[in-house]
mmCIF file of C-alpha atoms and ligand atoms in Angstrom:
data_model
loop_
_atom_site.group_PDB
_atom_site.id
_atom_site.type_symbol
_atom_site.label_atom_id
_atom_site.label_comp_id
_atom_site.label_asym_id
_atom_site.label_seq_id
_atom_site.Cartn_x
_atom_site.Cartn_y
_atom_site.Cartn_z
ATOM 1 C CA UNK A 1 -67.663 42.454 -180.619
ATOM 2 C CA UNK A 2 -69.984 45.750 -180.301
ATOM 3 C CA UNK A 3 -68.594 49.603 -180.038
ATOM 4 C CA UNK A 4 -68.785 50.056 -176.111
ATOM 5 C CA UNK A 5 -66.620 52.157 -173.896
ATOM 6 C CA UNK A 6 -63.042 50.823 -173.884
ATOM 7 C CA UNK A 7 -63.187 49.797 -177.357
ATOM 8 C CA UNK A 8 -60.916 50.275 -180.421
ATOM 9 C CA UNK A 9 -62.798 51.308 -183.534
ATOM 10 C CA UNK A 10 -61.508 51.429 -186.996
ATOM 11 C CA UNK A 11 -63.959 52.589 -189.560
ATOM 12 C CA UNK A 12 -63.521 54.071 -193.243
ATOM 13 C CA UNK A 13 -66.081 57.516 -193.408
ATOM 14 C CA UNK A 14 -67.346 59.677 -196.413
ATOM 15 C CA UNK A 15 -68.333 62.905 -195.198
ATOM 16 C CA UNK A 16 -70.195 65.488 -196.786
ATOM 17 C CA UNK A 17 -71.103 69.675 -196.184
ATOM 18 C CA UNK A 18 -75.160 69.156 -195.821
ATOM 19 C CA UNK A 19 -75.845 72.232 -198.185
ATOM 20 C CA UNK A 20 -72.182 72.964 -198.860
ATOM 21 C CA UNK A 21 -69.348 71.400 -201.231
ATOM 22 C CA UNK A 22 -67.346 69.902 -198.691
ATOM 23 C CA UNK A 23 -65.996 66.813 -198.791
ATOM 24 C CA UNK A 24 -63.406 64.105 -197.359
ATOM 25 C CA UNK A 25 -63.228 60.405 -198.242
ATOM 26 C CA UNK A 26 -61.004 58.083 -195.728
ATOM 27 C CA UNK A 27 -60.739 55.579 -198.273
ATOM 28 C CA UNK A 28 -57.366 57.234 -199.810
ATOM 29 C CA UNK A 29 -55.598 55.987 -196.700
ATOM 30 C CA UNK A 30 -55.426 53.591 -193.148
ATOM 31 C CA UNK A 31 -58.772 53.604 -191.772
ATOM 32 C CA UNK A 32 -59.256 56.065 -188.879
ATOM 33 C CA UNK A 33 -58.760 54.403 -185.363
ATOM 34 C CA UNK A 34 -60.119 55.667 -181.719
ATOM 35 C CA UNK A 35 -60.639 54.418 -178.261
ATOM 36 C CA UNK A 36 -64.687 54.599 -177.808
ATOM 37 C CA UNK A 37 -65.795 57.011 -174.772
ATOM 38 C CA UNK A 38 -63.009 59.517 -175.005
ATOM 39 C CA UNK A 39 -64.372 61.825 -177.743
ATOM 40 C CA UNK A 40 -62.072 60.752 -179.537
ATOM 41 C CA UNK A 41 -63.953 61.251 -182.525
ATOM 42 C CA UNK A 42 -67.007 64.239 -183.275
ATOM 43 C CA UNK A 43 -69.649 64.003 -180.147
ATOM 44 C CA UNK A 44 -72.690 63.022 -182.573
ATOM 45 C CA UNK A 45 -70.274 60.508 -184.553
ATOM 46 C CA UNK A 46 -69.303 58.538 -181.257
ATOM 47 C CA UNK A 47 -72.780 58.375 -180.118
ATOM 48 C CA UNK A 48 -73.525 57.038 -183.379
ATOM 49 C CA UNK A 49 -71.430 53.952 -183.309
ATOM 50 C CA UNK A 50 -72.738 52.809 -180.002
ATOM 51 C CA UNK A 51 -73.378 49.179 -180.477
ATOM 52 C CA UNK A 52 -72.442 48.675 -184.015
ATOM 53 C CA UNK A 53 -70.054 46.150 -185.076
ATOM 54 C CA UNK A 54 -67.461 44.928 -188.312
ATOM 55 C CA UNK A 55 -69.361 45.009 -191.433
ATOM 56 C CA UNK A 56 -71.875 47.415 -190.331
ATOM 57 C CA UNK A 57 -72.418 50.433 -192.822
ATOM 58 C CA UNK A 58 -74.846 53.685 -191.697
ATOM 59 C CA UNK A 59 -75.037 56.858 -192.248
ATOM 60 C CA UNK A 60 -75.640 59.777 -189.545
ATOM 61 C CA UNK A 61 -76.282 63.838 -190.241
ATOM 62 C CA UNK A 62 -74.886 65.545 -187.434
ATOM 63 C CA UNK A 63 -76.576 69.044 -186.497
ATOM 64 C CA UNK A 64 -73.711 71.682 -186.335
ATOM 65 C CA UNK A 65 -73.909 71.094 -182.624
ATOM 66 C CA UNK A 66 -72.851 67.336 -182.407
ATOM 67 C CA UNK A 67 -69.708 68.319 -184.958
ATOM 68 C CA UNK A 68 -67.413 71.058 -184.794
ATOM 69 C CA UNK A 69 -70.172 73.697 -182.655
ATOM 70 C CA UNK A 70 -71.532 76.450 -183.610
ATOM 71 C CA UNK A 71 -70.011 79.522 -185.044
ATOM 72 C CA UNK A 72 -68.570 81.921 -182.794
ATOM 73 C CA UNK A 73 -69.712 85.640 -184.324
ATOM 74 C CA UNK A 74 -66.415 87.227 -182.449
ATOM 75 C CA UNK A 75 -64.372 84.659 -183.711
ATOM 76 C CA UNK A 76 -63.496 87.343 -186.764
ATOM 77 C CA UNK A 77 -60.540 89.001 -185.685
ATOM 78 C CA UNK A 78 -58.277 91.795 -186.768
ATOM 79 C CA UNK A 79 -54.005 90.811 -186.566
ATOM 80 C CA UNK A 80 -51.019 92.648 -188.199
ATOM 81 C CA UNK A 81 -49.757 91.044 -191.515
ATOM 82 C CA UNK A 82 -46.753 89.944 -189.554
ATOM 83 C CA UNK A 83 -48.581 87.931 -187.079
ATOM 84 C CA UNK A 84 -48.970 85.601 -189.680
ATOM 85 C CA UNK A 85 -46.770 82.919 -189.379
ATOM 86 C CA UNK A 86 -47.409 80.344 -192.620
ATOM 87 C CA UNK A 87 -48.051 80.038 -195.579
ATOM 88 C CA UNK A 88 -45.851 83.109 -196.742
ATOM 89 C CA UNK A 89 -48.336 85.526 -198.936
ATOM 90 C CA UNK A 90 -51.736 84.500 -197.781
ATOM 91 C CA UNK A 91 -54.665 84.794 -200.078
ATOM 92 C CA UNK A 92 -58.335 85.081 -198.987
ATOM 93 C CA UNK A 93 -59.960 81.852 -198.355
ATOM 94 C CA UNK A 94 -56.501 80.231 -197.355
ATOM 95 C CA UNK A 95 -55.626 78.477 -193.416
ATOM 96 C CA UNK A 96 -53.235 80.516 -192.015
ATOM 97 C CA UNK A 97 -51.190 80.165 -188.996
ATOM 98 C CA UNK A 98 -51.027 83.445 -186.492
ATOM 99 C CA UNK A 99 -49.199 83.935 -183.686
ATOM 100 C CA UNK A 100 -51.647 85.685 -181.282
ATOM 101 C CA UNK A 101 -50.654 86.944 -177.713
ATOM 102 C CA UNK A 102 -50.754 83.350 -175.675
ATOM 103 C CA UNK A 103 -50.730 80.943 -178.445
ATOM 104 C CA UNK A 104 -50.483 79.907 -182.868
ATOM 105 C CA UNK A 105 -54.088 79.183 -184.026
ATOM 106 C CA UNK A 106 -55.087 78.236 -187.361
ATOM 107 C CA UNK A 107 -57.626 80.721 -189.212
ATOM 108 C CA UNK A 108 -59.228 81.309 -191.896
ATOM 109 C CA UNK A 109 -58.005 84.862 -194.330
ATOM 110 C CA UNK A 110 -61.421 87.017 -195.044
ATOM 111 C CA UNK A 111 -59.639 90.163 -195.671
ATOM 112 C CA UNK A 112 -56.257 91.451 -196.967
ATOM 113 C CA UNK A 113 -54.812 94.734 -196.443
ATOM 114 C CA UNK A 114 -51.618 96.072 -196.313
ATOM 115 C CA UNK A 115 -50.667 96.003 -193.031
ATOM 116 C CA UNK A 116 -53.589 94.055 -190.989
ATOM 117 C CA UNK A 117 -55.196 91.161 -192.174
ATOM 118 C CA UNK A 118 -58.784 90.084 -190.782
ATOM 119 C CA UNK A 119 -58.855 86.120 -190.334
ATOM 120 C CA UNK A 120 -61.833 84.005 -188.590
ATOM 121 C CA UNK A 121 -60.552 82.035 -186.071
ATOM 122 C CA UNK A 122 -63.668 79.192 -186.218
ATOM 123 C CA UNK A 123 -63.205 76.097 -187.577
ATOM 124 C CA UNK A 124 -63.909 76.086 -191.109
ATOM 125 C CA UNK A 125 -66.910 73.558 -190.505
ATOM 126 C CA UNK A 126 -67.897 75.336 -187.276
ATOM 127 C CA UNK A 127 -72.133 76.175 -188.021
ATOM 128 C CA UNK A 128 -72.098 73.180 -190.658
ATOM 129 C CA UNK A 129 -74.549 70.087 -190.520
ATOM 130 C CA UNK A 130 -72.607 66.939 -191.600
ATOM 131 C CA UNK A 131 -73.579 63.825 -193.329
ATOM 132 C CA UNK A 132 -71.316 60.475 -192.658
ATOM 133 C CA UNK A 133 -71.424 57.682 -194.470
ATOM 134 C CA UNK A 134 -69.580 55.510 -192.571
ATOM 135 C CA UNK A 135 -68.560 51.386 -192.874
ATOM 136 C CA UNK A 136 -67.114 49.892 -189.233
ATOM 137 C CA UNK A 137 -63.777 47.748 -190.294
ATOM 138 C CA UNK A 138 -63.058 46.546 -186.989
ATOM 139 C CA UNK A 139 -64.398 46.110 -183.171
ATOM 140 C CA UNK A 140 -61.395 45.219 -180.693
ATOM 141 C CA UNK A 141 -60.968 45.080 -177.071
ATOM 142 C CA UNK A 142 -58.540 48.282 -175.660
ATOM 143 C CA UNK A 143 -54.928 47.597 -174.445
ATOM 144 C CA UNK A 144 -54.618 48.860 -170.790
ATOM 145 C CA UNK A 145 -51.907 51.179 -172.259
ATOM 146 C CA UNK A 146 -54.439 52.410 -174.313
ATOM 147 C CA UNK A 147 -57.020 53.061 -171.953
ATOM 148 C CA UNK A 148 -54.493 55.004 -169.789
ATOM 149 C CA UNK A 149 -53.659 57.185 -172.786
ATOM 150 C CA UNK A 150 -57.098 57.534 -173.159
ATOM 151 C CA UNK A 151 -56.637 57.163 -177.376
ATOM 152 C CA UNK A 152 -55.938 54.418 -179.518
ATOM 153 C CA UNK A 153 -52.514 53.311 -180.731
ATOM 154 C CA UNK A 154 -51.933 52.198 -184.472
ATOM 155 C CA UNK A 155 -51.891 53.095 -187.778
ATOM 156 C CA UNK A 156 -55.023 56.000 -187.991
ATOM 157 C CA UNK A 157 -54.347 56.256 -184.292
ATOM 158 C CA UNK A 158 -51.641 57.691 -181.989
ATOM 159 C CA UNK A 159 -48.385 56.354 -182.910
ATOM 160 C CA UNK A 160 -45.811 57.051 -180.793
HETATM 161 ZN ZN1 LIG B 1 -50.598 56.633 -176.344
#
């Protein structure tokens, strides 16, 4: 069976920072799972599997873009120290947690000071070109129930 709409993918992925240090390896646990056509997975990955099958192994760059965007310049923003929810004693470089007015976003700490705390709210691969290296496990047919959740159930999917 191919990767079309309405089907459940499991693949392992390496993924690396093009230019950058950055990197993940699936291979430490379950495969990941989705439900094709749902971005369900990163825009330029999806696109990517289109048509591939088990067994298949590729690898695909993704421009900032087709990943996790670009970065947002006002994304830098300015809270008081006790907006910040997790981890207790933030350093710079650490994901934080802040409560802002409507919601709790994750963030990244640039600056410390004593009362405020400056923390950039982009994703910390936001601006970043990607390299996959990815290896297709299985190809399977969706479950209605699946389709009408719109992502795929089992392990490295929704479980629930
Ligand atoms: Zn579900």
């Amino acid at each position: 069976m191919k990767v079309a709409n309405n089907t459940v993918v499991s693949f392992h992925y390496q993924l690396q920072e093009v230019d950058g240090d950055y990197t993940e390896d699936s291979r430490g646990g379950d495969p990941m799972l989705y439900l094709h056509g749902y971005r369900g997975v990163l825009p330029g990955l999806e696109e990517a599997m289109l048509g591939r099958s088990a067994g298949d192994e590729f690898s695909v760059t993704l421009e900032a873009m087709d990943a996790y965007g670009l970065r947002d310049e006002n994304g830098i923003k300015r809270v008081p120290v006790k907006h910040l929810l997790e981890p207790k004693n933030p350093r710079v470089g650490d994901i934080v947690l802040v409560n802002t007015r409507d919601r709790k976003v994750r963030a990244t700490v640039v600056k410390m000071g004593r009362f405020n705390v400056d923390v950039d709210t982009n994703h910390p691969l936001a601006g970043k070109s990607l390299q996959f290296d990815v290896e297709v496990i299985d190809v399977r047919e969706a479950t209605m129930e699946e389709i009408s959740h719109r992502h795929a159930h089992g392990p490295g999917g929704h479980q629930h």
